[in-house]
CSV table of C-alpha atoms and ligand atoms in Angstrom, one decimal:
chain,number,residue,atom,x,y,z
A,1,MET,CA,-5.9,-11.7,-16.3
A,2,ALA,CA,-4.0,-9.1,-14.4
A,3,ARG,CA,-0.4,-8.9,-13.1
A,4,ILE,CA,-0.3,-7.8,-9.5
A,5,LEU,CA,2.5,-7.0,-7.0
A,6,ILE,CA,1.6,-7.4,-3.3
A,7,THR,CA,4.1,-6.1,-0.7
A,8,GLY,CA,4.5,-8.1,2.5
A,9,SER,CA,3.0,-11.3,1.1
A,10,ALA,CA,5.0,-13.7,3.2
A,11,ASP,CA,2.2,-13.7,5.8
A,12,GLY,CA,-1.2,-12.4,6.8
A,13,LEU,CA,-3.5,-10.5,4.5
A,14,GLY,CA,-0.9,-10.1,1.8
A,15,GLN,CA,-0.4,-13.9,1.6
A,16,LEU,CA,-4.1,-14.5,1.6
A,17,ALA,CA,-4.7,-12.0,-1.1
A,18,ALA,CA,-1.9,-13.5,-3.1
A,19,LYS,CA,-3.3,-17.0,-2.8
A,20,ALA,CA,-6.8,-15.8,-3.8
A,21,LEU,CA,-5.5,-14.0,-6.8
A,22,ALA,CA,-3.3,-16.8,-8.0
A,23,ASP,CA,-6.2,-19.2,-7.6
A,24,GLN,CA,-8.3,-17.0,-9.8
A,25,GLY,CA,-5.5,-17.3,-12.5
A,26,HIS,CA,-3.9,-13.9,-12.1
A,27,GLN,CA,-0.1,-13.4,-12.3
A,28,VAL,CA,1.0,-12.7,-8.8
A,29,VAL,CA,4.4,-11.3,-7.8
A,30,LEU,CA,5.1,-11.7,-4.1
A,31,HIS,CA,7.3,-9.6,-2.0
A,32,ALA,CA,9.2,-10.6,1.2
A,33,ARG,CA,11.7,-8.9,3.5
A,34,ASN,CA,14.6,-11.3,2.7
A,35,ALA,CA,15.4,-14.5,0.8
A,36,GLU,CA,14.3,-16.8,3.7
A,37,ARG,CA,10.9,-15.1,3.9
A,38,GLY,CA,10.8,-15.1,0.2
A,39,ARG,CA,11.2,-18.9,0.1
A,40,HIS,CA,8.4,-19.2,2.7
A,41,ALA,CA,6.2,-16.9,0.6
A,42,LYS,CA,6.7,-19.0,-2.5
A,43,GLU,CA,6.0,-22.2,-0.6
A,44,GLN,CA,2.7,-20.8,0.6
A,45,VAL,CA,1.7,-19.5,-2.8
A,46,PRO,CA,3.2,-21.9,-5.3
A,47,GLY,CA,1.1,-20.5,-8.1
A,48,ALA,CA,2.9,-17.1,-7.8
A,49,GLU,CA,5.1,-16.0,-10.7
A,50,ARG,CA,8.1,-14.9,-8.6
A,51,VAL,CA,9.2,-13.3,-5.3
A,52,ILE,CA,11.0,-10.0,-5.0
A,53,THR,CA,12.9,-9.4,-1.8
A,54,GLY,CA,13.9,-6.3,0.2
A,55,ASP,CA,13.4,-4.8,3.6
A,56,LEU,CA,11.0,-1.9,3.5
A,57,SER,CA,12.5,-0.3,6.6
A,58,ASP,CA,15.6,0.4,4.4
A,59,ILE,CA,15.1,3.1,1.8
A,60,GLU,CA,17.9,1.9,-0.5
A,61,GLU,CA,16.4,-1.7,-0.4
A,62,THR,CA,13.0,-0.3,-1.1
A,63,ILE,CA,14.4,1.5,-4.2
A,64,LYS,CA,15.9,-1.8,-5.3
A,65,ILE,CA,12.5,-3.5,-4.9
A,66,ALA,CA,11.0,-0.9,-7.3
A,67,TYR,CA,13.9,-1.4,-9.9
A,68,GLU,CA,13.5,-5.2,-9.7
A,69,ALA,CA,9.8,-4.9,-10.0
A,70,ASN,CA,10.2,-2.7,-13.1
A,71,ALA,CA,12.7,-5.1,-14.6
A,72,SER,CA,10.3,-8.0,-14.2
A,73,GLY,CA,7.7,-6.3,-16.4
A,74,GLN,CA,4.6,-4.1,-16.3
A,75,PHE,CA,2.1,-4.4,-13.4
A,76,ASP,CA,-1.6,-3.8,-13.7
A,77,ALA,CA,-1.9,-3.3,-10.0
A,78,VAL,CA,0.1,-2.9,-6.8
A,79,ILE,CA,-1.3,-3.7,-3.4
A,80,HIS,CA,0.7,-1.7,-0.8
A,81,ASN,CA,-0.1,-4.2,2.0
A,82,ALA,CA,3.1,-4.6,4.1
A,83,GLY,CA,2.8,-2.9,7.5
A,84,VAL,CA,4.1,-3.0,11.1
A,85,TYR,CA,2.2,-2.2,14.3
A,86,GLN,CA,4.2,-3.2,17.3
A,87,ALA,CA,7.5,-1.6,16.2
A,88,SER,CA,9.5,1.5,16.8
A,89,SER,CA,8.2,4.8,15.5
A,90,THR,CA,11.1,5.0,13.1
A,91,GLU,CA,10.2,1.6,11.7
A,92,ILE,CA,6.5,2.5,11.5
A,93,LEU,CA,7.4,5.6,9.6
A,94,LEU,CA,9.7,3.8,7.2
A,95,VAL,CA,7.6,0.7,6.5
A,96,ASN,CA,4.1,2.1,6.7
A,97,THR,CA,4.6,5.6,5.2
A,98,ILE,CA,7.9,6.1,3.4
A,99,ALA,CA,8.1,2.7,1.6
A,100,PRO,CA,4.7,3.0,-0.1
A,101,TYR,CA,5.7,6.6,-1.2
A,102,VAL,CA,9.0,5.3,-2.7
A,103,LEU,CA,7.3,2.4,-4.5
A,104,THR,CA,4.4,4.6,-5.7
A,105,CYS,CA,7.0,7.0,-7.2
A,106,LEU,CA,9.3,4.4,-8.8
A,107,ILE,CA,7.2,1.5,-10.0
A,108,ASN,CA,6.3,2.0,-13.6
A,109,GLU,CA,2.8,3.1,-13.8
A,110,PRO,CA,0.4,0.4,-12.7
A,111,LYS,CA,-3.1,1.5,-13.4
A,112,ARG,CA,-4.5,0.4,-10.0
A,113,LEU,CA,-2.9,1.2,-6.6
A,114,ILE,CA,-4.4,-0.1,-3.4
A,115,TYR,CA,-3.2,1.2,0.0
A,116,LEU,CA,-3.9,-0.8,3.2
A,117,SER,CA,-4.9,1.6,5.8
A,118,SER,CA,-6.9,1.0,9.0
A,119,ASP,CA,-9.8,2.5,10.9
A,120,MET,CA,-7.2,3.6,13.4
A,121,HIS,CA,-6.2,6.3,10.9
A,122,LEU,CA,-9.4,8.1,12.0
A,123,HIS,CA,-7.6,9.0,15.2
A,124,GLY,CA,-4.3,9.8,13.5
A,125,HIS,CA,-2.7,13.1,12.9
A,126,ALA,CA,-0.6,14.1,9.9
A,127,ASN,CA,2.1,15.0,12.5
A,128,LEU,CA,4.3,16.4,9.7
A,129,GLU,CA,6.3,18.6,12.0
A,130,ASN,CA,7.8,15.5,13.5
A,131,PHE,CA,8.7,13.7,10.3
A,132,LYS,CA,12.3,14.8,10.4
A,133,ARG,CA,12.5,16.4,13.8
A,134,ASP,CA,11.3,13.6,16.0
A,135,SER,CA,10.0,10.5,14.2
A,136,GLY,CA,9.6,9.0,17.7
A,137,ARG,CA,6.3,10.8,17.9
A,138,ILE,CA,4.8,9.2,14.8
A,139,SER,CA,2.2,6.6,15.7
A,140,TYR,CA,0.7,3.6,13.8
A,141,SER,CA,-2.5,5.7,13.5
A,142,ASP,CA,-0.6,8.6,12.0
A,143,SER,CA,1.1,6.3,9.5
A,144,LYS,CA,-2.2,4.8,8.4
A,145,LEU,CA,-3.5,8.4,7.9
A,146,HIS,CA,-0.3,9.1,5.8
A,147,LEU,CA,-1.3,6.2,3.5
A,148,VAL,CA,-4.8,7.7,2.9
A,149,MET,CA,-3.1,11.1,2.3
A,150,LEU,CA,-0.8,9.5,-0.3
A,151,CYS,CA,-3.7,7.7,-1.9
A,152,MET,CA,-5.7,10.9,-2.2
A,153,ALA,CA,-2.8,12.8,-3.6
A,154,VAL,CA,-2.2,10.1,-6.2
A,155,ALA,CA,-5.9,10.1,-7.1
A,156,ARG,CA,-5.8,13.9,-7.6
A,157,LYS,CA,-2.5,14.1,-9.5
A,158,TRP,CA,-2.8,11.0,-11.7
A,159,PRO,CA,-6.2,10.9,-13.2
A,160,ASP,CA,-5.4,7.9,-15.3
A,161,VAL,CA,-4.9,5.7,-12.2
A,162,TYR,CA,-7.4,4.1,-9.8
A,163,ALA,CA,-5.9,4.8,-6.4
A,164,ASN,CA,-7.9,3.6,-3.4
A,165,ALA,CA,-7.4,2.9,0.3
A,166,VAL,CA,-8.8,0.0,2.3
A,167,ASP,CA,-9.6,-0.7,5.9
A,168,PRO,CA,-9.5,-4.5,6.1
A,169,GLY,CA,-11.2,-4.6,9.5
A,170,TRP,CA,-9.7,-6.0,12.7
A,171,VAL,CA,-8.8,-9.5,11.6
A,172,PRO,CA,-7.0,-12.5,13.1
A,173,THR,CA,-3.6,-12.3,11.5
A,174,ARG,CA,-0.3,-12.1,13.3
A,175,MET,CA,-0.8,-8.4,13.5
A,176,GLY,CA,-4.5,-8.5,14.5
A,177,GLY,CA,-4.1,-11.3,17.0
A,178,ARG,CA,-6.1,-14.4,17.5
A,179,GLY,CA,-9.1,-12.7,19.2
A,180,ALA,CA,-9.7,-10.2,16.4
A,181,PRO,CA,-13.4,-10.0,15.7
A,182,ASP,CA,-13.7,-9.3,12.0
A,183,ASP,CA,-14.1,-11.8,9.1
A,184,LEU,CA,-10.6,-12.8,7.8
A,185,GLN,CA,-11.9,-13.5,4.3
A,186,LYS,CA,-13.5,-10.1,4.1
A,187,GLY,CA,-10.2,-8.7,5.3
A,188,TYR,CA,-8.5,-9.4,1.9
A,189,GLU,CA,-11.4,-9.5,-0.6
A,190,THR,CA,-11.7,-5.8,-1.0
A,191,GLN,CA,-8.0,-5.5,-2.1
A,192,THR,CA,-8.3,-8.4,-4.6
A,193,TRP,CA,-11.5,-6.9,-6.0
A,194,LEU,CA,-10.1,-3.4,-6.4
A,195,ALA,CA,-7.0,-4.9,-8.1
A,196,THR,CA,-8.9,-6.9,-10.7
A,197,THR,CA,-12.6,-6.3,-11.1
A,198,ASN,CA,-14.4,-4.5,-13.9
A,199,ASP,CA,-17.3,-3.6,-11.5
A,200,SER,CA,-18.0,0.1,-11.9
A,201,GLU,CA,-18.1,0.5,-8.1
A,202,ALA,CA,-14.4,-0.4,-8.0
A,203,LYS,CA,-13.4,1.7,-11.0
A,204,VAL,CA,-13.1,4.8,-8.9
A,205,SER,CA,-10.2,6.8,-7.4
A,206,GLY,CA,-9.5,8.6,-4.2
A,207,ARG,CA,-12.0,6.5,-2.1
A,208,TYR,CA,-11.7,4.6,1.1
A,209,PHE,CA,-13.3,1.2,1.3
A,210,TYR,CA,-14.3,-1.1,4.1
A,211,HIS,CA,-15.7,-4.5,3.0
A,212,GLN,CA,-16.2,-3.3,-0.6
A,213,THR,CA,-18.2,-0.4,0.6
A,214,GLU,CA,-17.1,3.2,0.5
A,215,SER,CA,-16.5,4.6,3.9
A,216,ARG,CA,-15.8,7.9,5.7
A,217,PHE,CA,-12.1,8.8,6.0
A,218,ASN,CA,-10.2,11.4,8.1
A,219,PRO,CA,-10.7,14.8,6.5
A,220,GLN,CA,-7.0,15.6,6.9
A,221,ALA,CA,-6.3,13.1,4.1
A,222,GLY,CA,-8.3,15.2,1.7
A,223,ASP,CA,-6.6,18.5,2.6
A,224,VAL,CA,-4.6,19.4,-0.5
A,225,SER,CA,-2.1,21.7,1.3
A,226,LEU,CA,-1.4,19.0,3.9
A,227,GLN,CA,-1.0,16.5,1.0
A,228,GLU,CA,1.6,18.8,-0.7
A,229,LYS,CA,3.6,19.2,2.6
A,230,PHE,CA,3.5,15.5,3.1
A,231,LEU,CA,4.8,14.8,-0.5
A,232,ASN,CA,7.5,17.4,0.0
A,233,LEU,CA,8.7,15.9,3.3
A,234,CYS,CA,8.7,12.4,1.7
A,235,GLU,CA,10.9,13.8,-1.1
A,236,ASP,CA,13.2,15.5,1.4
A,237,ILE,CA,13.6,12.2,3.3
A,238,THR,CA,14.0,9.9,0.3
A,239,GLY,CA,15.5,12.2,-2.4
A,240,ILE,CA,12.8,11.0,-4.7
A,241,PRO,CA,10.4,13.6,-6.1
A,242,PHE,CA,6.8,12.7,-6.6
A,243,PRO,CA,6.3,12.4,-10.4
A,244,HIS,CA,3.8,15.0,-11.5
A,245,GLY,CA,1.7,14.5,-14.6
A,246,SER,CA,4.1,14.9,-17.5
A,247,ASP,CA,7.1,13.5,-15.5
A,248,ARG,CA,5.4,10.2,-15.7
A,249,THR,CA,6.2,8.2,-18.8
A,250,MET,CA,2.7,6.7,-18.7
A,251,ASP,CA,0.9,6.5,-22.0
A,252,SER,CA,-2.4,8.3,-21.9
A,253,THR,CA,-4.6,5.3,-22.9
A,254,PRO,CA,-7.7,5.3,-20.7
A,255,ILE,CA,-8.1,2.6,-18.1
A,256,GLN,CA,-10.1,-0.3,-19.5
B,301,NAP,N1,-4.8,-7.4,10.9
B,301,NAP,C1,-5.5,-6.4,11.2
B,301,NAP,O1,-6.4,-6.5,12.0
B,301,NAP,C2,-5.3,-5.1,10.4
B,301,NAP,C3,-6.2,-4.0,10.7
B,301,NAP,C4,-6.1,-2.9,10.0
B,301,NAP,C5,-5.1,-2.7,9.1
B,301,NAP,N2,-4.2,-3.7,8.8
B,301,NAP,C6,-3.2,-3.5,7.8
B,301,NAP,O2,-3.2,-4.6,6.9
B,301,NAP,C7,-1.9,-4.8,6.4
B,301,NAP,C8,-1.5,-6.3,6.5
B,301,NAP,O3,-1.6,-6.6,7.9
B,301,NAP,P1,-1.5,-8.1,8.4
B,301,NAP,O4,-2.5,-8.2,9.5
B,301,NAP,O5,-1.5,-9.1,7.3
B,301,NAP,O6,-0.1,-8.1,9.2
B,301,NAP,P2,1.0,-9.2,9.4
B,301,NAP,O7,0.3,-10.5,9.5
B,301,NAP,O8,1.9,-8.8,10.5
B,301,NAP,O9,1.8,-9.2,8.0
B,301,NAP,C9,2.5,-8.1,7.6
B,301,NAP,C10,3.4,-8.4,6.4
B,301,NAP,O10,4.2,-7.3,6.2
B,301,NAP,C11,5.6,-7.7,6.1
B,301,NAP,N3,6.5,-6.7,6.5
B,301,NAP,C12,6.6,-6.1,7.7
B,301,NAP,N4,7.6,-5.3,7.8
B,301,NAP,C13,8.3,-5.5,6.6
B,301,NAP,C14,9.6,-5.0,6.1
B,301,NAP,N5,10.4,-4.2,6.9
B,301,NAP,N6,10.0,-5.4,4.9
B,301,NAP,C15,9.3,-6.3,4.2
B,301,NAP,N7,8.1,-6.8,4.6
B,301,NAP,C16,7.6,-6.4,5.8
B,301,NAP,C17,5.6,-8.9,6.9
B,301,NAP,O11,6.7,-9.7,6.7
B,301,NAP,P3,7.3,-10.8,7.8
B,301,NAP,O12,6.2,-11.9,7.8
B,301,NAP,O13,8.6,-11.3,7.2
B,301,NAP,O14,7.4,-10.1,9.0
B,301,NAP,C18,4.3,-9.6,6.6
B,301,NAP,O15,4.4,-10.3,5.4
B,301,NAP,C19,-1.0,-3.9,7.2
B,301,NAP,O16,-0.7,-2.8,6.4
B,301,NAP,C20,-1.8,-3.5,8.4
B,301,NAP,O17,-1.4,-2.3,8.9
B,301,NAP,C21,-4.3,-4.9,9.5
């Protein structure tokens, strides 16, 4: 059984993934923006081990989430699920792009990392020139491209980790809206599968999945020089360097 942290698990796909994993007997750690949402999350997923709280639009709170996660024990997998769509560009940048960067850098070496992107990332632009100059120009699609860039950079730099991105489809959550046409169950199954399975199809890294099938992603995400600029900007904004190879304390045991 695996121990898994899911960000933004008070609602939507995060909560559904948490329920499914807890029902399968995995040790699930929930995350919610504050104590009230944390209580709600725990009520919805009573089988979860605990809830960690913190607002991902606040870099200091995000750093505290990572410390609390580390203090609670080792994770086998982290599902970077939390996201915002109808929000200010600054909030989109902080929650969708910067928070996953911070948690990726600071949480102690889970062997599997899953990043919730979207097919909208296909129309996104790295838009790095506006990271610090004018975050008002960063769109949701851009932020979902950033997540795939982060995923591909992690896969390239940390060969002992399985890092993959997921398009859950357009599904009827609060974000997706009631009329969303895709299958809600399929919207969280790929994440839970990538987090726990021993199937060889999931023991890969640097891939982009839709409904458990590898899919085409925006070529900007695979551009190494763009990835490097992206990581440097995230470091400038957060003060947290991306841990390169030997900076990580991870033991070198191969992934089982
Ligand atoms: N639904 C879709 O059709 C669709 C399509 C493509 C991609 N996605 C992606 O899938 C992921 C999950 O989406 P969803 O549909 O489940 O969305 P959702 O129903 O709106 O749930 C989003 C979750 O993220 C949490 N969250 C948002 N901002 C936060 C913050 N500042 N601090 C802490 N937690 C925060 C929310 O907490 P609260 O409940 O407290 O607000 C909620 O638990 C997102 O990354 C989204 O971009 C969804």
